[in-house]
Amino acid sequence: MLKVEEQQPVEFSSALMAKFDEIVKRYPEGRQKSALLPILHEVQAELGWLSTDAMNKVAAYLDIQDIEVYEVASFYTMYFLKPQGKYTLEVCRTGPCCLVGAEKLMSHIENRLGVKENEVTPDGLFSWRGVECLAACGYGPVLQIGPEYTFYENLDEEKVDKLIEDLRRK
């Protein structure tokens, strides 16, 4: 079952709607469904996550079923179905990174930020989660920080603390 945090109804800005129109123009007539992924990216960039209301509005815009949007949004880990912090720390949790300290690093991040995985810090700055392979097995542990998805490798607790402090100062 799709579990999505809820919020107030969403109104897309005119600038966002213009982006939708521009994206749809890239595809052959009758193939507007092909614009779903890039449109979801734009919605998430503006709102920070994909609420049910936002997904329903995307479905209506593309003239597709709501469930088609839910299926895509819940399949790809790059889409957030609940609010995120301004910065989302994504730590690789697969075998090679775990062998060199990823689990310890995730525990440290949880303690340092004071929130569990997929929660948001009270100041709204941070959330974190473990993710599948980030394709840097020889450089672990690794993490990426969204929304830009800047990549960091060969991490330890001290390096993560510095990253967090640098982000707090931005």
Tab-separated table of C-alpha atoms in Angstrom:
chain	number	residue	atom	x	y	z
A	1	MET	CA	0.000	0.000	0.000
A	2	LEU	CA	1.284	3.469	-0.881
A	3	LYS	CA	2.023	5.457	2.255
A	4	VAL	CA	2.269	9.181	1.718
A	5	GLU	CA	2.422	11.942	4.327
A	6	GLU	CA	-0.332	14.452	3.779
A	7	GLN	CA	-0.340	18.220	3.810
A	8	GLN	CA	-2.619	21.038	2.738
A	9	PRO	CA	-3.889	21.058	-0.846
A	10	VAL	CA	-1.230	22.006	-3.373
A	11	GLU	CA	-1.418	24.772	-5.945
A	12	PHE	CA	1.247	24.639	-8.640
A	13	SER	CA	2.806	27.977	-9.553
A	14	SER	CA	2.320	29.388	-13.036
A	15	ALA	CA	6.075	28.982	-13.576
A	16	LEU	CA	5.819	25.283	-12.730
A	17	MET	CA	2.830	24.840	-15.033
A	18	ALA	CA	4.816	26.518	-17.823
A	19	LYS	CA	7.601	23.976	-17.209
A	20	PHE	CA	5.029	21.179	-17.507
A	21	ASP	CA	3.906	22.569	-20.868
A	22	GLU	CA	7.495	22.812	-22.082
A	23	ILE	CA	8.259	19.239	-20.978
A	24	VAL	CA	5.164	17.787	-22.664
A	25	LYS	CA	6.129	19.495	-25.955
A	26	ARG	CA	9.240	17.282	-26.099
A	27	TYR	CA	7.114	14.191	-26.729
A	28	PRO	CA	4.976	13.143	-29.704
A	29	GLU	CA	1.302	14.033	-29.557
A	30	GLY	CA	-0.655	11.473	-27.571
A	31	ARG	CA	2.455	10.456	-25.636
A	32	GLN	CA	2.172	12.967	-22.796
A	33	LYS	CA	2.511	10.125	-20.290
A	34	SER	CA	6.196	10.014	-21.280
A	35	ALA	CA	6.608	13.353	-19.499
A	36	LEU	CA	5.724	11.855	-16.117
A	37	LEU	CA	9.235	11.430	-14.695
A	38	PRO	CA	10.562	14.882	-15.620
A	39	ILE	CA	7.343	16.484	-14.376
A	40	LEU	CA	7.620	14.648	-11.052
A	41	HIS	CA	11.203	15.937	-10.785
A	42	GLU	CA	9.967	19.495	-11.282
A	43	VAL	CA	7.192	19.089	-8.704
A	44	GLN	CA	9.600	17.666	-6.158
A	45	ALA	CA	12.118	20.444	-6.863
A	46	GLU	CA	9.438	23.029	-6.089
A	47	LEU	CA	7.664	21.329	-3.168
A	48	GLY	CA	10.450	19.180	-1.730
A	49	TRP	CA	8.377	15.994	-1.917
A	50	LEU	CA	5.359	14.424	-3.650
A	51	SER	CA	2.106	14.590	-1.709
A	52	THR	CA	-0.956	12.649	-2.834
A	53	ASP	CA	-2.601	15.900	-3.888
A	54	ALA	CA	0.429	16.885	-5.986
A	55	MET	CA	0.503	13.457	-7.657
A	56	ASN	CA	-3.243	13.640	-8.353
A	57	LYS	CA	-2.788	17.034	-9.994
A	58	VAL	CA	0.039	15.669	-12.151
A	59	ALA	CA	-2.204	12.766	-13.186
A	60	ALA	CA	-4.997	15.169	-14.118
A	61	TYR	CA	-2.593	17.367	-16.089
A	62	LEU	CA	-1.252	14.378	-18.043
A	63	ASP	CA	-4.732	12.840	-18.381
A	64	ILE	CA	-3.648	9.562	-16.807
A	65	GLN	CA	-4.907	7.574	-13.833
A	66	ASP	CA	-3.766	8.608	-10.348
A	67	ILE	CA	-2.473	5.084	-9.745
A	68	GLU	CA	-0.089	5.402	-12.695
A	69	VAL	CA	1.606	8.333	-10.979
A	70	TYR	CA	1.655	6.539	-7.606
A	71	GLU	CA	3.266	3.473	-9.187
A	72	VAL	CA	6.108	5.520	-10.641
A	73	ALA	CA	6.608	7.716	-7.571
A	74	SER	CA	6.712	4.737	-5.216
A	75	PHE	CA	8.995	2.675	-7.469
A	76	TYR	CA	11.860	5.153	-7.782
A	77	THR	CA	13.783	5.979	-4.610
A	78	MET	CA	14.610	9.447	-5.943
A	79	TYR	CA	11.035	10.542	-5.233
A	80	PHE	CA	10.065	11.401	-1.672
A	81	LEU	CA	6.586	10.532	-0.423
A	82	LYS	CA	7.000	12.441	2.810
A	83	PRO	CA	8.590	15.778	3.663
A	84	GLN	CA	12.383	15.910	3.655
A	85	GLY	CA	14.898	18.265	5.156
A	86	LYS	CA	16.497	20.957	3.051
A	87	TYR	CA	19.453	18.564	2.815
A	88	THR	CA	18.944	14.812	2.539
A	89	LEU	CA	21.969	12.692	3.418
A	90	GLU	CA	21.816	9.369	1.574
A	91	VAL	CA	24.279	6.777	2.827
A	92	CYS	CA	25.108	3.690	0.782
A	93	ARG	CA	24.072	0.676	2.860
A	94	THR	CA	25.099	-2.185	0.585
A	95	GLY	CA	27.740	-4.803	1.325
A	96	PRO	CA	31.001	-3.136	0.312
A	97	CYS	CA	30.198	0.102	2.155
A	98	CYS	CA	28.945	-1.782	5.222
A	99	LEU	CA	32.216	-3.709	5.358
A	100	VAL	CA	34.092	-0.417	5.736
A	101	GLY	CA	31.806	1.300	8.245
A	102	ALA	CA	28.539	2.460	6.643
A	103	GLU	CA	26.385	1.049	9.462
A	104	LYS	CA	28.512	2.822	12.063
A	105	LEU	CA	28.280	6.002	9.989
A	106	MET	CA	24.471	5.771	9.790
A	107	SER	CA	24.291	5.315	13.556
A	108	HIS	CA	26.536	8.355	13.994
A	109	ILE	CA	24.365	10.457	11.654
A	110	GLU	CA	21.240	9.417	13.562
A	111	ASN	CA	22.838	10.449	16.857
A	112	ARG	CA	24.367	13.639	15.460
A	113	LEU	CA	21.137	14.857	13.863
A	114	GLY	CA	18.889	13.505	16.607
A	115	VAL	CA	16.419	11.952	14.168
A	116	LYS	CA	15.808	8.454	12.901
A	117	GLU	CA	16.037	7.456	9.269
A	118	ASN	CA	13.483	9.270	7.061
A	119	GLU	CA	12.665	11.848	9.744
A	120	VAL	CA	13.352	15.582	9.540
A	121	THR	CA	15.322	17.585	12.098
A	122	PRO	CA	13.228	20.131	14.047
A	123	ASP	CA	14.926	23.020	12.201
A	124	GLY	CA	13.909	21.471	8.859
A	125	LEU	CA	17.499	21.360	7.611
A	126	PHE	CA	18.264	17.648	7.539
A	127	SER	CA	16.880	14.218	6.883
A	128	TRP	CA	18.838	11.072	6.168
A	129	ARG	CA	18.337	7.570	4.866
A	130	GLY	CA	20.202	4.481	3.800
A	131	VAL	CA	20.091	3.817	0.062
A	132	GLU	CA	21.146	1.081	-2.281
A	133	CYS	CA	24.471	1.061	-4.082
A	134	LEU	CA	25.849	4.439	-5.132
A	135	ALA	CA	28.347	2.757	-7.497
A	136	ALA	CA	31.515	3.715	-5.646
A	137	CYS	CA	32.320	0.397	-3.989
A	138	GLY	CA	36.058	1.067	-3.857
A	139	TYR	CA	35.624	4.377	-2.022
A	140	GLY	CA	33.252	3.531	0.818
A	141	PRO	CA	31.640	4.451	2.907
A	142	VAL	CA	29.993	6.960	0.606
A	143	LEU	CA	27.032	9.294	0.740
A	144	GLN	CA	25.342	11.838	-1.445
A	145	ILE	CA	23.608	14.973	-0.280
A	146	GLY	CA	20.495	16.189	-2.039
A	147	PRO	CA	18.945	18.177	-3.473
A	148	GLU	CA	22.025	18.590	-5.696
A	149	TYR	CA	23.264	15.064	-4.919
A	150	THR	CA	26.824	16.068	-4.231
A	151	PHE	CA	28.876	12.905	-3.724
A	152	TYR	CA	31.322	12.237	-0.845
A	153	GLU	CA	33.587	9.216	-0.412
A	154	ASN	CA	35.979	7.596	2.088
A	155	LEU	CA	33.923	8.993	4.945
A	156	ASP	CA	34.337	8.734	8.674
A	157	GLU	CA	32.502	10.369	11.587
A	158	GLU	CA	34.758	13.433	11.598
A	159	LYS	CA	34.254	14.087	7.869
A	160	VAL	CA	30.478	13.707	8.225
A	161	ASP	CA	30.442	16.124	11.170
A	162	LYS	CA	32.306	18.674	9.053
A	163	LEU	CA	29.845	18.212	6.163
A	164	ILE	CA	26.905	18.768	8.504
A	165	GLU	CA	28.471	21.878	10.025
A	166	ASP	CA	29.290	23.294	6.593
A	167	LEU	CA	25.673	22.771	5.502
A	168	ARG	CA	24.377	24.435	8.679
A	169	ARG	CA	26.425	27.549	7.811
A	170	LYS	CA	25.019	27.863	4.278
